Amino acid sequence: MGRKPSKNSNLPRGMRARVQRSGTIYYYYEIGGETRKEISLGSNYVEAVRKWAELEAAPPVIVTKVVTFRYACEVYQKKYLIENAPKTREEKLRQLETLLEFFDNPPAPLAEIKPIHVKQFLAWRVQRTQESLRKKGEAVEGNEGRVAANREKSLISHIWNAARAEGLTDLPNPCAGIKSFREVGRDTYVYDDAFQAVWEKADLPTREAMDLAYLTGGRPADLLKIDEMHLRDGDIEIRQNKTGHKLRIAIKGELSALIDRIRARKRAITGVVVSTKLLVNEEGQPLSKYALRFRFDAARSAAGLSGHEFQFRDLRAKAATDKTDKTKDIRKAQQQLGHTSITMTETYVRKRRGHKVLPTK
């Protein structure tokens, strides 16, 4: 019996993989004998396996058996992930790492992945999250990890559909019929006293970001990319990352005063080239999402509030709720948020503070 390969154990017998200087992986068919001659099979894994099957005179079914989940992920990443928005791509890349931790240890052929394995993944994902929290000394209520598990199950489904479209498998989607965990959406409304408590503990760049988030109702990613060049003809012109929708927010009232303060602070920074981004740190450099999160979390902690009570993204819902209460017209909030339907805005607003009704008498 020949020696069992220590690497690339997912490859069929007699097939080898080598990484070239360019970083590209090429596959070879080992003829055998004293000279150990090899035949190049190319760099495409599926085509290489098909050629290997021909050389081995193996039945075609063996080709589909060695197409692993990892390879399906790689195809999805190269051909389909590019269609998503940058933030979505970043999130899915993190999710892929988690999926491979489960489905690539050892490498799982697509032909062997069944619905039961998807169900097992969901349970494993929740357990993994909760164990991680316990190691950090954080309290575990029992629902942690469920949302992440659901999102990653959705990604499994996308990858499988892509694999079917690319001819990697003709098996039905294993996610079909497997129920996701029940999710309860965030329904926290940030009252003015909580906002003020965190605002007072925050540094100046974080205060500016909080004010901008509340006054515009923008998502954090959209706020951080606003450039002074986007301020035209008395408006802030925004293209939302998530939806691609364009918005023009009038620079009036408190928003106008805020922008004047930001510009004044930026003019006072000397000795460095100050970024044209609207939100900058004390050195005049763009405020990154990680810096904003760290600064906001520090201010919130100093104010004695938890992440459950106040998250930066809650300011978008607060803006919509307050706008609806002030104007008595939820369509104004819908326009400000860039929602495509009034139903979406109603769900967004009413869940936070509830319907406002009159008493019986």
Coordinates of C-alpha atoms in Angstrom, one line a residue:
M1 CA 0.0 0.0 0.0
G2 CA 1.4 3.4 -1.0
R3 CA 2.1 6.2 1.5
K4 CA -1.0 8.3 2.4
P5 CA -0.5 11.9 1.3
S6 CA 0.1 14.3 4.2
K7 CA -1.3 17.3 2.3
N8 CA -4.2 17.8 -0.1
S9 CA -6.0 14.7 1.2
N10 CA -9.1 15.7 -0.7
L11 CA -7.4 14.9 -4.0
P12 CA -8.1 11.5 -5.7
R13 CA -5.4 8.9 -5.7
G14 CA -2.5 9.7 -8.1
M15 CA -3.4 13.4 -8.4
R16 CA -1.0 16.0 -7.0
A17 CA -1.2 19.8 -6.4
R18 CA 1.7 22.2 -6.4
V19 CA 1.8 25.9 -5.8
Q20 CA 3.8 27.8 -8.5
R21 CA 5.8 31.0 -7.9
S22 CA 2.9 33.0 -9.2
G23 CA 0.8 31.6 -6.4
T24 CA -1.4 29.6 -8.8
I25 CA -2.1 26.0 -7.9
Y26 CA -1.5 23.5 -10.7
Y27 CA -2.6 19.8 -10.6
Y28 CA -0.7 16.8 -12.0
Y29 CA -1.4 13.2 -12.7
E30 CA 1.4 10.9 -11.4
I31 CA 2.1 8.1 -13.9
G32 CA 4.2 6.2 -11.4
G33 CA 7.3 4.1 -12.0
E34 CA 10.9 4.8 -11.0
T35 CA 11.0 8.2 -12.8
R36 CA 7.7 9.3 -11.2
K37 CA 6.7 11.1 -14.4
E38 CA 3.7 13.4 -14.2
I39 CA 1.1 14.8 -16.7
S40 CA 0.0 18.4 -16.2
L41 CA -3.8 18.6 -15.6
G42 CA -4.0 22.5 -15.5
S43 CA -5.0 24.9 -12.8
N44 CA -8.8 24.4 -12.9
Y45 CA -9.6 21.9 -10.2
V46 CA -12.8 20.5 -11.7
E47 CA -11.3 20.2 -15.2
A48 CA -8.2 18.6 -13.6
V49 CA -10.3 16.0 -11.9
R50 CA -12.2 15.2 -15.1
K51 CA -8.8 14.7 -16.9
W52 CA -7.6 12.6 -14.0
A53 CA -10.8 10.5 -14.3
E54 CA -10.2 10.0 -18.0
L55 CA -6.6 8.9 -17.4
E56 CA -7.7 6.5 -14.6
A57 CA -10.6 5.3 -16.8
A58 CA -12.8 6.1 -13.8
P59 CA -16.6 6.5 -14.1
P60 CA -17.8 10.1 -14.4
V61 CA -19.5 10.0 -11.1
I62 CA -16.2 10.1 -9.3
V63 CA -15.6 13.6 -10.6
T64 CA -18.6 15.0 -8.6
K65 CA -17.6 13.0 -5.5
V66 CA -14.2 14.9 -5.2
V67 CA -15.6 18.4 -5.7
T68 CA -15.4 19.7 -2.2
F69 CA -17.3 22.4 -0.3
R70 CA -14.1 24.4 -0.2
Y71 CA -13.8 24.4 -4.0
A72 CA -17.5 25.4 -4.3
C73 CA -16.7 28.3 -1.9
E74 CA -13.7 29.4 -4.1
V75 CA -15.9 29.4 -7.2
Y76 CA -18.5 31.4 -5.4
Q77 CA -15.9 33.8 -4.2
K78 CA -14.4 34.4 -7.6
K79 CA -17.6 34.6 -9.7
Y80 CA -20.4 35.7 -7.4
L81 CA -19.1 37.6 -4.4
I82 CA -18.0 40.5 -6.6
E83 CA -21.7 41.3 -7.2
N84 CA -22.2 42.3 -3.6
A85 CA -21.6 45.7 -2.0
P86 CA -18.1 46.1 -0.3
K87 CA -19.5 45.7 3.3
T88 CA -21.5 42.6 2.3
R89 CA -18.4 41.1 0.7
E90 CA -16.4 41.7 3.8
E91 CA -19.1 40.1 6.0
K92 CA -19.4 37.1 3.7
L93 CA -15.7 36.5 3.7
R94 CA -15.8 36.3 7.4
Q95 CA -18.7 33.9 7.2
L96 CA -16.8 31.7 4.7
E97 CA -14.0 31.2 7.3
T98 CA -16.6 29.9 9.7
L99 CA -18.2 27.6 7.1
L100 CA -14.9 26.1 6.2
E101 CA -14.0 25.6 9.8
F102 CA -17.0 23.2 9.9
F103 CA -17.2 21.8 6.3
D104 CA -13.5 21.6 5.6
N105 CA -12.3 19.7 8.6
P106 CA -11.9 17.2 7.0
P107 CA -12.7 18.3 3.5
A108 CA -16.4 17.5 2.7
P109 CA -17.3 16.5 -0.9
L110 CA -20.5 18.3 -2.0
A111 CA -22.0 14.9 -2.9
E112 CA -21.9 13.9 0.8
I113 CA -23.4 17.0 2.3
K114 CA -27.0 16.3 3.5
P115 CA -29.7 18.4 5.2
I116 CA -28.7 16.9 8.6
H117 CA -25.3 18.4 8.2
V118 CA -26.8 21.9 7.8
K119 CA -28.8 21.3 11.0
Q120 CA -25.7 20.1 12.8
F121 CA -23.8 23.2 11.6
L122 CA -26.5 25.5 13.1
A123 CA -26.2 23.8 16.5
W124 CA -22.4 23.9 16.3
R125 CA -22.4 27.6 15.3
V126 CA -24.5 28.6 18.3
Q127 CA -22.4 26.5 20.7
R128 CA -19.2 27.9 19.3
T129 CA -20.4 31.5 19.9
Q130 CA -21.6 30.8 23.4
E131 CA -18.4 29.0 24.4
S132 CA -16.4 32.0 23.2
L133 CA -18.5 34.4 25.3
R134 CA -18.1 32.2 28.4
K135 CA -14.3 32.2 27.9
K136 CA -14.4 36.0 27.9
G137 CA -16.4 36.0 31.1
E138 CA -19.5 37.4 29.5
A139 CA -23.0 36.4 30.4
V140 CA -24.8 34.0 28.1
E141 CA -28.6 34.1 27.8
G142 CA -29.0 31.2 25.3
N143 CA -29.9 33.0 22.1
E144 CA -26.4 34.2 21.2
G145 CA -25.0 33.0 17.9
R146 CA -28.4 32.3 16.3
V147 CA -28.5 35.3 14.0
A148 CA -25.0 34.6 12.8
A149 CA -25.9 30.9 12.3
N150 CA -28.9 32.0 10.2
R151 CA -26.8 34.3 8.0
E152 CA -24.3 31.6 7.4
K153 CA -26.9 29.0 6.6
S154 CA -28.2 31.5 4.0
L155 CA -24.7 31.7 2.6
I156 CA -24.5 27.9 2.3
S157 CA -27.7 28.1 0.2
H158 CA -26.2 30.7 -2.0
I159 CA -23.0 28.7 -2.5
W160 CA -25.0 25.6 -3.3
N161 CA -27.1 27.4 -5.9
A162 CA -23.9 28.8 -7.5
A163 CA -22.4 25.3 -7.5
R164 CA -25.5 24.0 -9.3
A165 CA -25.3 26.8 -11.8
E166 CA -21.6 26.1 -12.5
G167 CA -22.2 22.4 -13.0
L168 CA -20.4 21.3 -9.8
T169 CA -23.4 19.4 -8.5
D170 CA -26.9 18.6 -9.5
L171 CA -28.0 17.6 -6.0
P172 CA -30.8 19.5 -4.3
N173 CA -30.0 22.3 -1.9
P174 CA -29.4 20.8 1.6
C175 CA -30.7 23.9 3.2
A176 CA -34.2 23.2 1.9
G177 CA -36.5 22.2 4.7
I178 CA -34.1 23.1 7.5
K179 CA -35.7 25.8 9.7
S180 CA -33.6 28.7 10.7
F181 CA -33.6 30.0 14.3
R182 CA -36.3 32.4 15.2
E183 CA -35.0 35.9 15.3
V184 CA -36.2 38.9 17.3
G185 CA -35.2 42.2 15.7
R186 CA -33.6 45.0 17.7
D187 CA -36.3 47.3 19.2
T188 CA -34.3 49.7 21.3
Y189 CA -35.2 53.4 21.2
V190 CA -32.5 55.7 22.4
Y191 CA -34.0 58.4 24.6
D192 CA -32.5 61.9 24.7
D193 CA -31.1 61.4 28.2
A194 CA -29.1 58.3 27.1
F195 CA -27.9 60.1 24.0
Q196 CA -26.8 63.0 26.0
A197 CA -25.0 60.8 28.6
V198 CA -22.9 59.1 26.0
W199 CA -22.3 62.4 24.0
E200 CA -20.9 64.1 27.1
K201 CA -18.4 61.3 27.7
A202 CA -17.4 61.1 24.0
D203 CA -14.4 62.8 22.4
L204 CA -15.0 65.6 19.8
P205 CA -14.8 63.4 16.7
T206 CA -17.2 60.9 18.2
R207 CA -19.6 63.7 19.2
E208 CA -19.5 65.0 15.6
A209 CA -20.2 61.5 14.3
M210 CA -23.2 61.0 16.7
D211 CA -24.7 64.4 15.8
L212 CA -24.2 63.7 12.1
A213 CA -25.8 60.2 12.4
Y214 CA -28.9 61.6 14.2
L215 CA -29.4 64.6 12.0
T216 CA -29.0 62.7 8.7
G217 CA -30.4 59.3 9.7
G218 CA -27.5 57.7 7.8
R219 CA -25.9 54.4 8.3
P220 CA -22.4 54.4 9.9
A221 CA -20.7 53.3 6.6
D222 CA -22.4 56.1 4.7
L223 CA -21.5 58.7 7.2
L224 CA -17.8 57.8 7.2
K225 CA -17.5 58.1 3.5
I226 CA -19.0 61.6 3.2
D227 CA -16.4 63.9 1.7
E228 CA -16.6 67.7 1.6
M229 CA -16.9 67.4 -2.2
H230 CA -20.3 65.8 -1.5
L231 CA -21.5 69.1 -0.1
R232 CA -23.0 70.9 -3.1
D233 CA -25.6 73.6 -3.6
G234 CA -26.6 73.5 0.0
D235 CA -27.1 69.7 0.1
I236 CA -25.1 66.6 1.2
E237 CA -25.2 64.2 -1.7
I238 CA -25.1 60.6 -0.6
R239 CA -25.2 57.2 -2.4
Q240 CA -26.1 54.6 0.1
N241 CA -23.7 51.6 0.3
K242 CA -26.3 49.1 1.1
T243 CA -29.0 50.0 -1.5
G244 CA -27.2 52.2 -4.0
H245 CA -30.0 54.8 -3.6
K246 CA -29.0 58.5 -4.0
L247 CA -30.1 61.1 -1.4
R248 CA -29.8 64.8 -1.1
I249 CA -30.0 66.0 2.5
A250 CA -30.6 69.8 2.9
I251 CA -27.9 71.5 4.9
K252 CA -30.1 73.6 7.2
G253 CA -30.7 74.2 10.9
E254 CA -28.7 72.1 13.3
L255 CA -27.0 70.2 10.5
S256 CA -25.7 73.4 9.0
A257 CA -24.3 74.4 12.4
L258 CA -22.7 71.0 12.9
I259 CA -20.9 71.2 9.5
D260 CA -19.7 74.7 10.3
R261 CA -18.2 73.4 13.6
I262 CA -16.6 70.4 11.9
R263 CA -15.0 72.7 9.3
A264 CA -13.8 75.1 11.9
R265 CA -12.1 72.3 13.8
K266 CA -10.4 71.0 10.7
R267 CA -9.1 74.5 9.8
A268 CA -7.5 74.7 13.2
I269 CA -5.4 71.5 12.6
T270 CA -2.0 72.6 11.6
G271 CA 1.3 70.9 10.5
V272 CA -0.4 68.1 8.5
V273 CA -2.5 67.6 5.4
V274 CA -6.1 67.4 6.6
S275 CA -8.3 64.9 4.8
T276 CA -11.3 66.1 2.8
K277 CA -13.5 63.5 4.6
L278 CA -16.1 65.2 6.7
L279 CA -15.5 63.1 9.8
V280 CA -11.8 63.2 10.9
N281 CA -9.9 62.4 14.0
E282 CA -7.8 64.9 16.1
E283 CA -4.9 64.7 13.5
G284 CA -7.2 65.5 10.6
Q285 CA -7.1 61.9 9.2
P286 CA -10.3 60.0 8.2
L287 CA -12.2 58.4 11.0
S288 CA -12.3 54.7 10.4
K289 CA -15.2 52.4 11.3
Y290 CA -13.0 50.6 13.8
A291 CA -11.9 53.8 15.4
L292 CA -15.4 55.1 15.6
R293 CA -16.6 51.8 17.2
F294 CA -13.8 51.8 19.8
R295 CA -14.4 55.5 20.7
F296 CA -18.1 55.1 20.9
D297 CA -17.9 51.9 23.0
A298 CA -15.5 53.7 25.4
A299 CA -17.9 56.7 25.8
R300 CA -20.9 54.4 26.3
S301 CA -19.0 52.4 28.9
A302 CA -18.0 55.6 30.7
A303 CA -21.7 56.7 30.7
G304 CA -22.6 53.4 32.4
L305 CA -24.6 52.0 29.5
S306 CA -24.4 48.6 27.9
G307 CA -24.3 47.6 24.2
H308 CA -27.8 46.2 24.7
E309 CA -29.1 49.6 25.7
F310 CA -27.4 51.8 23.1
Q311 CA -25.6 51.0 19.8
F312 CA -24.4 53.5 17.3
R313 CA -26.7 52.1 14.6
D314 CA -29.7 52.9 16.9
L315 CA -29.3 56.6 16.0
R316 CA -30.7 55.8 12.5
A317 CA -33.9 54.5 14.1
K318 CA -34.0 57.4 16.6
A319 CA -33.8 59.8 13.7
A320 CA -36.7 58.1 11.9
T321 CA -38.8 57.9 15.0
D322 CA -38.3 61.5 16.0
K323 CA -38.9 62.7 12.5
T324 CA -42.2 60.9 12.3
D325 CA -43.3 62.2 15.7
K326 CA -42.3 65.8 14.8
T327 CA -43.8 65.9 11.3
K328 CA -46.7 63.5 11.9
D329 CA -45.8 62.1 8.5
I330 CA -43.9 58.8 8.3
R331 CA -43.3 59.4 4.6
K332 CA -40.8 62.1 5.6
A333 CA -38.9 59.5 7.6
Q334 CA -39.1 57.1 4.7
Q335 CA -37.5 59.6 2.3
Q336 CA -34.8 60.5 4.8
L337 CA -33.8 56.9 5.3
G338 CA -34.0 56.0 1.6
H339 CA -36.4 53.1 2.1
T340 CA -38.2 51.8 -1.0
S341 CA -41.5 51.2 0.8
I342 CA -43.5 52.7 3.6
T343 CA -44.0 49.3 5.1
M344 CA -40.3 49.0 5.8
T345 CA -40.2 52.4 7.5
E346 CA -43.3 51.5 9.6
T347 CA -41.7 48.4 10.9
Y348 CA -38.5 50.3 11.6
V349 CA -40.2 53.1 13.5
R350 CA -43.1 51.4 15.3
K351 CA -40.9 48.6 16.7
R352 CA -38.7 51.1 18.5
R353 CA -41.3 53.1 20.4
G354 CA -44.7 51.7 19.6
H355 CA -47.8 53.3 18.1
K356 CA -48.9 56.6 19.6
V357 CA -52.6 56.4 20.5
L358 CA -55.2 58.4 22.3
P359 CA -56.9 57.4 25.5
T360 CA -60.4 56.0 25.5
K361 CA -61.7 59.3 27.0

